[in-house]
Short mmCIF file of C-alpha atoms and ligand atoms in Angstrom, two decimals:
data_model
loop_
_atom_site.label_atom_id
_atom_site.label_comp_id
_atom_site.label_asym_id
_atom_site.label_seq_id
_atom_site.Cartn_x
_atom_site.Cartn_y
_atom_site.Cartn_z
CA UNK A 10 221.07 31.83 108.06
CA UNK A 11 223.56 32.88 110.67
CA UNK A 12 226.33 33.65 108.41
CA UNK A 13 228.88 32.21 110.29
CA UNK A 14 231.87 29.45 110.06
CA UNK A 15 233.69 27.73 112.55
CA UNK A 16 236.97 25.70 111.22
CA UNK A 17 238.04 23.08 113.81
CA UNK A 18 242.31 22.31 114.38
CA UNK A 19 243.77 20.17 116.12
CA UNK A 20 246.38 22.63 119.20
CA UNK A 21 250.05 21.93 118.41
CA UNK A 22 251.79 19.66 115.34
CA UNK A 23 254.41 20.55 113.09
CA UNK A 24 251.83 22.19 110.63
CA UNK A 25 251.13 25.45 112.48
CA UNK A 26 251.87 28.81 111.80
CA UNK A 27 253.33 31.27 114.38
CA UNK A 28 249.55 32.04 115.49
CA UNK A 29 249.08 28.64 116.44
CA UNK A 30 246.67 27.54 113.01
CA UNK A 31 247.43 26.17 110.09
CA UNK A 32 248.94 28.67 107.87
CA UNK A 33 245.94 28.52 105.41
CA UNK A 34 243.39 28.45 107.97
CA UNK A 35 242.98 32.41 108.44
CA UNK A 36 242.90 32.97 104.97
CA UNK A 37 239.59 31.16 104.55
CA UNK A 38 238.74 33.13 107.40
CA UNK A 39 239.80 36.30 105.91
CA UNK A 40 238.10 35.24 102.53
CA UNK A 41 234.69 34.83 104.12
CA UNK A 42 234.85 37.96 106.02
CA UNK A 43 235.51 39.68 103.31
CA UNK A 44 232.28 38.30 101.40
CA UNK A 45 230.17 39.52 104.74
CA UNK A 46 230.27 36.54 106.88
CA UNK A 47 231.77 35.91 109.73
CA UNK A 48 234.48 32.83 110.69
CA UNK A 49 236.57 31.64 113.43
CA UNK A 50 239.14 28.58 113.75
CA UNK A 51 238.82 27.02 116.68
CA UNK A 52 240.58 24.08 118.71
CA UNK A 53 239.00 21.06 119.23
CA UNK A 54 239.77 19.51 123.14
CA UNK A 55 238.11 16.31 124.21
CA UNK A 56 237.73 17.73 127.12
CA UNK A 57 235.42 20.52 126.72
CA UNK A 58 233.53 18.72 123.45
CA UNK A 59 230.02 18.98 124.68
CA UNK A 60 230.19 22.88 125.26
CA UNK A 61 232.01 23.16 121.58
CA UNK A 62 229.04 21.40 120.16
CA UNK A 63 226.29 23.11 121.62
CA UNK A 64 227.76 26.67 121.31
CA UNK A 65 228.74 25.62 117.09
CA UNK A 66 225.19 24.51 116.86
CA UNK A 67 223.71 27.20 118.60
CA UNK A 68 225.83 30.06 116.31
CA UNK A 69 227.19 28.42 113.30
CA UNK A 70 225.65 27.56 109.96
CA UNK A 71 228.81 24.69 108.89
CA UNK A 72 231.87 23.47 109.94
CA UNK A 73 234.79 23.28 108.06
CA UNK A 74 237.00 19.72 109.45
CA UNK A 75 240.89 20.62 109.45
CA UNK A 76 242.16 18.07 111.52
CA UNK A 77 243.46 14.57 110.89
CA UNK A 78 241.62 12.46 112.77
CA UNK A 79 244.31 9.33 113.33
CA UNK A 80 246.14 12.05 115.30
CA UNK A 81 243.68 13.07 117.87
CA UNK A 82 245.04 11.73 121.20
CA UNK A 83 241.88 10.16 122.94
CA UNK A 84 241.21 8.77 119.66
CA UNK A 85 239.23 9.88 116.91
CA UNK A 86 235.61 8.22 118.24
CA UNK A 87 234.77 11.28 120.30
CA UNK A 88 235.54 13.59 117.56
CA UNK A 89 233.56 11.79 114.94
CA UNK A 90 230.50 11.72 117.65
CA UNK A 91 231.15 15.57 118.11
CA UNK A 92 230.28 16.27 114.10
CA UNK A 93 227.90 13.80 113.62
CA UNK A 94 225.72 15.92 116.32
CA UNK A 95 226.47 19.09 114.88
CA UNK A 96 225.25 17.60 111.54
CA UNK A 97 221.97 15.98 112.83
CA UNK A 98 221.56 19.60 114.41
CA UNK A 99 221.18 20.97 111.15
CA UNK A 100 225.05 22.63 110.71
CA UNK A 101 226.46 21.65 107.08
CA UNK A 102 229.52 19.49 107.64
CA UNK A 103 232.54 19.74 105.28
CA UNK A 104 233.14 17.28 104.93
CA UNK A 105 230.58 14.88 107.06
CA UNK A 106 232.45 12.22 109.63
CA UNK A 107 231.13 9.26 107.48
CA UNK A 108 232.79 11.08 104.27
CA UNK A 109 235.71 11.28 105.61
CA UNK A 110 235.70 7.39 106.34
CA UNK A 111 234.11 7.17 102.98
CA UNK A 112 236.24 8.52 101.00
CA UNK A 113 239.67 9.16 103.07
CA UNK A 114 240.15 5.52 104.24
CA UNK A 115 242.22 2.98 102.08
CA UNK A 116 239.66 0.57 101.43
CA UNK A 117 237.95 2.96 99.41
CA UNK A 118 240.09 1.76 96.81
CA UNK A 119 238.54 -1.98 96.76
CA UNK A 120 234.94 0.08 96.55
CA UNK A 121 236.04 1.42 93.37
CA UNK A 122 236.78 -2.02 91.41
CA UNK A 123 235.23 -2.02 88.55
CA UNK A 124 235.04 1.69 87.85
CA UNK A 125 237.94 1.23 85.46
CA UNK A 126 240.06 4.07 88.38
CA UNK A 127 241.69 0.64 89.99
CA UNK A 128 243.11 -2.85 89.25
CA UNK A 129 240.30 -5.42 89.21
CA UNK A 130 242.45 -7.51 91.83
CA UNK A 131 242.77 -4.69 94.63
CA UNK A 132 242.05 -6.60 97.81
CA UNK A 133 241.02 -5.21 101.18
CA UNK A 134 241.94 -7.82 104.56
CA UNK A 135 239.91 -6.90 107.46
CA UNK A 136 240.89 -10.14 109.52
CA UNK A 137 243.96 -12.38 109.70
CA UNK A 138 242.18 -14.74 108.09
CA UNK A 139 241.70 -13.54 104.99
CA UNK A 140 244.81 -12.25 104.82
CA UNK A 141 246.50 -15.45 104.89
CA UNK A 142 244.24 -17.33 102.62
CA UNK A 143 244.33 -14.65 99.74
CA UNK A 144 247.71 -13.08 99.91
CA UNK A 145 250.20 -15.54 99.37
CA UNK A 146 247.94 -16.22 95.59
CA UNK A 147 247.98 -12.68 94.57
CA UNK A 148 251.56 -11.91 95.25
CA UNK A 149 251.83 -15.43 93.39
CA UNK A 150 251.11 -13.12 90.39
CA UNK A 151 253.70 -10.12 90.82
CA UNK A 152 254.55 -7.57 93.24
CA UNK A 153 252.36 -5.84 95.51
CA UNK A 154 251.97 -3.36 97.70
CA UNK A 155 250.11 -3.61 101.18
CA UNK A 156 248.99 -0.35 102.61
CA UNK A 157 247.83 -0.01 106.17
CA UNK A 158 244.89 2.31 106.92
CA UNK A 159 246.42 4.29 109.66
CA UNK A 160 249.14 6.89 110.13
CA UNK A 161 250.07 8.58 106.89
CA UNK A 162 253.49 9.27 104.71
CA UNK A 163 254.35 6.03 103.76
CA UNK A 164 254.27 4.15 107.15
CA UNK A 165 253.40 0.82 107.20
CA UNK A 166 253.23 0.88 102.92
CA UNK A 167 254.95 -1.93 101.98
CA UNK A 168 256.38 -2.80 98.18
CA UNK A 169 256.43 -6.53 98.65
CA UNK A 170 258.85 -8.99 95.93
CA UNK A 171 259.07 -12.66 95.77
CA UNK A 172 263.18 -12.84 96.08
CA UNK A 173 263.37 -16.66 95.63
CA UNK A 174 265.37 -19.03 93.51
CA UNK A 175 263.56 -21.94 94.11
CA UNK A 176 260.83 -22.70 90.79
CA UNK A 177 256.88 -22.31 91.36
CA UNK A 178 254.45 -23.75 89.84
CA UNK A 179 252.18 -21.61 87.62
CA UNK A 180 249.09 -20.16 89.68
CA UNK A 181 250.05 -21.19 93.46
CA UNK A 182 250.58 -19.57 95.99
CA UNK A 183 253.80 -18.29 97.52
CA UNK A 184 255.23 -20.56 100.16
CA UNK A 185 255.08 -19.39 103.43
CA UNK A 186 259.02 -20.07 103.55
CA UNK A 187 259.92 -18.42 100.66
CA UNK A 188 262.16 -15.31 100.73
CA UNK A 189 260.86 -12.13 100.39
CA UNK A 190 262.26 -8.65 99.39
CA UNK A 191 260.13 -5.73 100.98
CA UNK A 192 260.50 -1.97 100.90
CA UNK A 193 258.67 0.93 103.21
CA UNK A 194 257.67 4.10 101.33
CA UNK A 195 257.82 6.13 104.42
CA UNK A 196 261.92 5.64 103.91
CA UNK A 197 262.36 3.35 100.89
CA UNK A 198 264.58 0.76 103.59
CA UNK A 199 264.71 -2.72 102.31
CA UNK A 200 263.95 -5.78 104.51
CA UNK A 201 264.34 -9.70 103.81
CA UNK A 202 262.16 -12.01 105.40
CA UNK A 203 260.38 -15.15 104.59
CA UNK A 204 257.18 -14.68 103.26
CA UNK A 205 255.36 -16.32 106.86
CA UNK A 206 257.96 -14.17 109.15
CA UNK A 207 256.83 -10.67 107.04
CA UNK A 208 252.86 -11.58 106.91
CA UNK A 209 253.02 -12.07 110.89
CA UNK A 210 254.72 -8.89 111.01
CA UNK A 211 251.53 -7.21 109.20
CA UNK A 212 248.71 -8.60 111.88
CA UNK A 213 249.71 -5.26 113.52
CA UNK A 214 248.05 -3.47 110.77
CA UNK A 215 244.73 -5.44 110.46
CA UNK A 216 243.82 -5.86 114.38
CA UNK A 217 242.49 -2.86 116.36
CA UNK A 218 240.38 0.19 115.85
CA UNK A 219 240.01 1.12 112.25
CA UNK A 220 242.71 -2.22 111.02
CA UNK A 221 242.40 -3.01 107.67
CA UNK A 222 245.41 -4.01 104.80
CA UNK A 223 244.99 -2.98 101.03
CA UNK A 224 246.60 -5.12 98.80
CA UNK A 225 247.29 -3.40 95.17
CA UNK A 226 249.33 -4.58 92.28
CA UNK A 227 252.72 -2.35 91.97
CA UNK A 228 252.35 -0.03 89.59
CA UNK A 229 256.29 0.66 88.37
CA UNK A 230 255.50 3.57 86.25
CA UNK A 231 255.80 5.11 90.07
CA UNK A 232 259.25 5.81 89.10
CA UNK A 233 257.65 8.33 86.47
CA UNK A 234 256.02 10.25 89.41
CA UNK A 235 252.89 10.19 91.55
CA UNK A 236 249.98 12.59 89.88
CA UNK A 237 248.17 14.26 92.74
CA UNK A 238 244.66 16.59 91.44
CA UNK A 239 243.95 18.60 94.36
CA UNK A 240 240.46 19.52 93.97
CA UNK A 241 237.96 22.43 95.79
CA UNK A 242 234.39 20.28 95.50
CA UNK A 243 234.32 19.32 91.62
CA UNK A 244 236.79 21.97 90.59
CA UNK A 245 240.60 20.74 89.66
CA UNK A 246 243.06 23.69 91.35
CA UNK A 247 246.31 22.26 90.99
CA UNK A 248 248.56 19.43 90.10
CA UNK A 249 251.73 18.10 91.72
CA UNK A 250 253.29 15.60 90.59
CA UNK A 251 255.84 13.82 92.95
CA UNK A 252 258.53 11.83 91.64
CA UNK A 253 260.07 8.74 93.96
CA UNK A 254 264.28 9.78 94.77
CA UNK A 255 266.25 8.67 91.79
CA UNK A 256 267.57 5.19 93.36
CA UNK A 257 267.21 1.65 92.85
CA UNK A 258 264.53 0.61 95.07
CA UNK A 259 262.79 3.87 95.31
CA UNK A 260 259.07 4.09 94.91
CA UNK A 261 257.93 6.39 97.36
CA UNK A 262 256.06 9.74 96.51
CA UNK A 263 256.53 11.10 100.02
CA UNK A 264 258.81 14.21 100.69
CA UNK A 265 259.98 12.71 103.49
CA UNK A 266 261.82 9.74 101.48
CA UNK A 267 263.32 12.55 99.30
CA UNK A 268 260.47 12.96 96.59
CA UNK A 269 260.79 15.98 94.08
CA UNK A 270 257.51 17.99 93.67
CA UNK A 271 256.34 20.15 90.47
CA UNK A 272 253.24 22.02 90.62
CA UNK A 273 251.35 22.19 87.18
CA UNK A 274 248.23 24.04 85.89
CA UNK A 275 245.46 21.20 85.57
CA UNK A 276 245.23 21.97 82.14
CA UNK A 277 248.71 20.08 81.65
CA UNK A 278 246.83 16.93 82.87
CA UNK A 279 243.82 17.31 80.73
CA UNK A 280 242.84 13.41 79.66
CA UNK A 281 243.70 12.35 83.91
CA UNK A 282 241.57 15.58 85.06
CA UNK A 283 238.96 14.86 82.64
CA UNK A 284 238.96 11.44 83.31
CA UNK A 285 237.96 11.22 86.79
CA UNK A 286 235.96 14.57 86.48
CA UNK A 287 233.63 11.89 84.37
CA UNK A 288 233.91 9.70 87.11
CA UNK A 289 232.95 11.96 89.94
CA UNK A 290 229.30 10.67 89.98
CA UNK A 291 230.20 7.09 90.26
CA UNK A 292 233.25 7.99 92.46
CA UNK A 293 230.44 9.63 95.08
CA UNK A 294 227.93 6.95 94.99
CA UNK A 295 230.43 4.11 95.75
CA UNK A 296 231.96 5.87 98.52
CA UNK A 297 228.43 6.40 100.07
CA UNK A 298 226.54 8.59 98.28
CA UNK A 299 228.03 11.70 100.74
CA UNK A 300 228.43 15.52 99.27
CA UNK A 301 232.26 15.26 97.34
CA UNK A 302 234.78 16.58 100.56
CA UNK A 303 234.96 20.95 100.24
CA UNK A 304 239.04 20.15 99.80
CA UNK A 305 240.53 16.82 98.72
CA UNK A 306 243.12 15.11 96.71
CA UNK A 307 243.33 12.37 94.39
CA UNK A 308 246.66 10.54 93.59
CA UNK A 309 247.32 8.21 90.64
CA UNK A 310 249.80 6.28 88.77
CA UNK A 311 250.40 5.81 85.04
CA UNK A 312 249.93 2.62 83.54
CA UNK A 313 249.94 1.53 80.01
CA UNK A 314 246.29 0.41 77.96
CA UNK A 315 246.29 -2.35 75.96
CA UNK A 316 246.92 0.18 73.20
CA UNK A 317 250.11 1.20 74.44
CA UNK A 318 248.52 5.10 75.61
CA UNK A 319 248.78 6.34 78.91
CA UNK A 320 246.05 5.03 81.88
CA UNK A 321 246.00 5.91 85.32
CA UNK A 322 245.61 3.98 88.73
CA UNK A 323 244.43 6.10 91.44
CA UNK A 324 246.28 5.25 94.83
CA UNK A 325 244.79 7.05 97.42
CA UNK A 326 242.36 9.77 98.09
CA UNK A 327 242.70 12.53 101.26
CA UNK A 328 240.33 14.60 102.78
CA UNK A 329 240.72 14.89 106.42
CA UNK A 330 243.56 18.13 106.62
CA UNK A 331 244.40 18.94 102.95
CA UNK A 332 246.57 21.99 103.06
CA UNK A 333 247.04 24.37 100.17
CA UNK A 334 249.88 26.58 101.95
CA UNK A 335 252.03 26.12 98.68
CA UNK A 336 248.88 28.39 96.68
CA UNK A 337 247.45 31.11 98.71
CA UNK A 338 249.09 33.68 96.51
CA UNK A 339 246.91 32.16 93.75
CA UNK A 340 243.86 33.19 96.04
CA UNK A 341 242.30 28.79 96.31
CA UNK A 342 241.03 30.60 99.57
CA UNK A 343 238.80 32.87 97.46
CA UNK A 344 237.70 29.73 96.13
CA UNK A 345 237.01 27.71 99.18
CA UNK A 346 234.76 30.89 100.69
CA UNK A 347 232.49 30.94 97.64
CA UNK A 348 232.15 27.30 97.79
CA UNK A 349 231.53 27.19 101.79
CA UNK A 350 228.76 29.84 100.92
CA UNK A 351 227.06 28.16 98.14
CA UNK A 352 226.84 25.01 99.99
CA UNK A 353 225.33 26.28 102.46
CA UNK A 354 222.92 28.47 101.02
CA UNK A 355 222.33 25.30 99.04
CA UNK A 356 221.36 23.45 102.58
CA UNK A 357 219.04 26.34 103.49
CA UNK A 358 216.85 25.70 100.27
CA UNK A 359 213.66 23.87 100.21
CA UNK A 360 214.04 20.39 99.36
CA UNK A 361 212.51 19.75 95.85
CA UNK A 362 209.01 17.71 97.06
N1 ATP B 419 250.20 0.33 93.88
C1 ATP B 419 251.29 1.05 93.98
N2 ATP B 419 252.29 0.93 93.08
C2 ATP B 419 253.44 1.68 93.18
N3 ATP B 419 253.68 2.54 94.17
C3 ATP B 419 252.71 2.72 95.11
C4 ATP B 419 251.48 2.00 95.06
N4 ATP B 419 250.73 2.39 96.12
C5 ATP B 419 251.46 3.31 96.78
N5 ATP B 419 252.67 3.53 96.18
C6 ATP B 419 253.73 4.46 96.61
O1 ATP B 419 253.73 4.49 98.04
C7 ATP B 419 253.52 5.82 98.51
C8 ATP B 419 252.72 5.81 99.80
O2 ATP B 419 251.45 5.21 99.57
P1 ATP B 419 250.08 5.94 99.99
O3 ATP B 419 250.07 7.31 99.42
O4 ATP B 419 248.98 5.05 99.64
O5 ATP B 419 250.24 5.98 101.55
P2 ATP B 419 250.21 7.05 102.73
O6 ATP B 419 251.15 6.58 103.76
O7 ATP B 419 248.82 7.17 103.19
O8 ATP B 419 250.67 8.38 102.18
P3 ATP B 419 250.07 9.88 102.38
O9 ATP B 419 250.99 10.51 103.33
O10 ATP B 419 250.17 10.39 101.00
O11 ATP B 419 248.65 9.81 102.88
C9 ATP B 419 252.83 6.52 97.36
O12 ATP B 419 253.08 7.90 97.42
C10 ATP B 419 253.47 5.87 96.14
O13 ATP B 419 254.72 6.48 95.86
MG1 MG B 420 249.87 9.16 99.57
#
């Protein structure tokens, strides 16, 4: 074992500190120095990639990933490439690149039908095609939201409502012509549009690298708040829940759109945290059977059982540049070195024959 960690940024972005990294970057740093190792963040260039790789192979047991990969500017191919390398060269990734696809892309959400965490008619539209065929039925049956897979804070998530006098007849589909009331998270804006007129508006989001739409039911107990577990491996660290701006046709969790956060101790969301806890194992083997990501979230929704008690829709999962800026006083980077050390030292045992 070489004892030694290399974090990888991204150079510039709104989220650095005055040093240049992400404000809890050296902490980890710190944290692992001060249980003997050594660490360093370092900036990933496209540029000078194959000399990166070789020297983090050469002196570095694992990699810690702190960089969103959607915002890398030649793309996030290279990158990907990069750590896939350095993980068939024996360095522990955290998290791997196919984890991070895994579990931090939106379709991970249609994997997860039938594990009781989503609606049984989340959809995932890879081409046009489908798209248009399967749609116009489900939003037939209520209002939806369509989620593209790239960019981030609410961009391209749309809360999509059939606003149409005209009657329907039970169990079609939505005319193309009919009108259609849709709302952005990323600002809550509102938009009318024919049904047709909005859905040829969305192609955008389905063709190119990485194009996908997930189509989910709307969950309106969004108004009560979004319920994000921020989790080190399999341990719960914090809660925050994020409630949508207090108007009309608000349903977005993101700051940005004027969302109020609360941190809370896990223990205030026992039955949620316990919940998917339980669910962990299934969770991982759905998503590709990869090691759970060294720092991710999970974000759900309340619903209401058929019992009238509280249930919860998970929404989205992250774990490409989780930051924890709002807890380093509570010493999560103490946490993060001990698990960065046990996995590795994990990696360096004999497998069992
Ligand atoms: N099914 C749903 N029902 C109600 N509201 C939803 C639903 N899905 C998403 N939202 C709302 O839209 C917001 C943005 O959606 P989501 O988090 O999936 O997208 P994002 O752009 O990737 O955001 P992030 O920046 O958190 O990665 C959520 O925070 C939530 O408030
Ligand atoms: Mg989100």
């Amino acid at each position: 074992m070489k004892k030694h960690v290399v974090f990888f940024e991204a150079e510039g972005g709104t989220d650095k500190g005055p040093d240049g990294h992400r404000r809890d970057t050296m902490p980890m740093v710190e944290a692992l120095r001060a249980r003997g190792w050594s660490a360093e963040a370092v900036f990933y260039r496209d540029a000078e990639r194959d000399r990166l790789c070789d020297r983090v192979a050469a002196e570095a047991d694992a990699y810690v990933s702190r960089i969103n990969p959607g915002t890398i500017p030649g793309g996030e191919a290279a990158y990907f490439d990069m750590l896939r390398r350095l993980c068939a060269a024996g360095v522990v990734g955290m998290p791997h690149p196919d984890a991070m696809t895994g579990y931090g892309a939106k379709d991970a959400l249609v994997k997860l039908v039938g594990t009781g965490l989503v609606p049984a008619d989340t959809a995932a539209y890879y081409t046009v095609d489908e798209f248009q065929r399967r749609f116009p039925a489900l939003l037939a049956g209520g209002r939806r939201v369509l989620k593209q897979n790239r960019g981030s804070t609410g961009e391209g998530i749309w809360l999509v409502s059939v606003d149409d006098p005209r009657p329907r007849a039970p169990g079609a589909p939505v005319p193309l012509d009919a009108l259609v009331k849709c709302v952005e998270a990323v600002d809550n804006h509102v938009e009318h549009h024919a049904l047709g007129e909005f859905m040829a508006f969305c192609e955008q989001y389905i063709v190119g690298e990485n194009g996908m739409l997930v189509d989910m039911r709307f969950m309106p107990r969004i108004k009560e708040g979004e319920i994000r577990i921020l989790l080190v491996g399999r341990t719960p660290i914090f809660v925050v829940h994020k409630k949508p701006a207090d108007a009309a046709d608000a349903f977005s969790a993101t700051l940005f759109s004027g969302a109020t956060y609360t941190y809370d101790d896990p223990a205030k969301w026992r039955p949620l945290v316990d919940m998917f806890l339980g669910a962990l194992p299934e969770v991982m083997d759905r998503l590709g059977g990869h090691e759970i990501p060294l720092i991710w979230t999970a974000d759900f929704m309340l619903d209401t059982a058929a019992d009238g008690s509280d249930a919860y829709v998970l929404g989205e999962i992250n774990c490409s540049c989780v930051g924890f800026t709002t807890h380093l006083e509570h010493g999560i980077q103490e946490k993060i070195a001990a698990e960065i050390i046990r996995r590795v030292e994990r990696a360096g045992e004999p497998s069992p024959a």
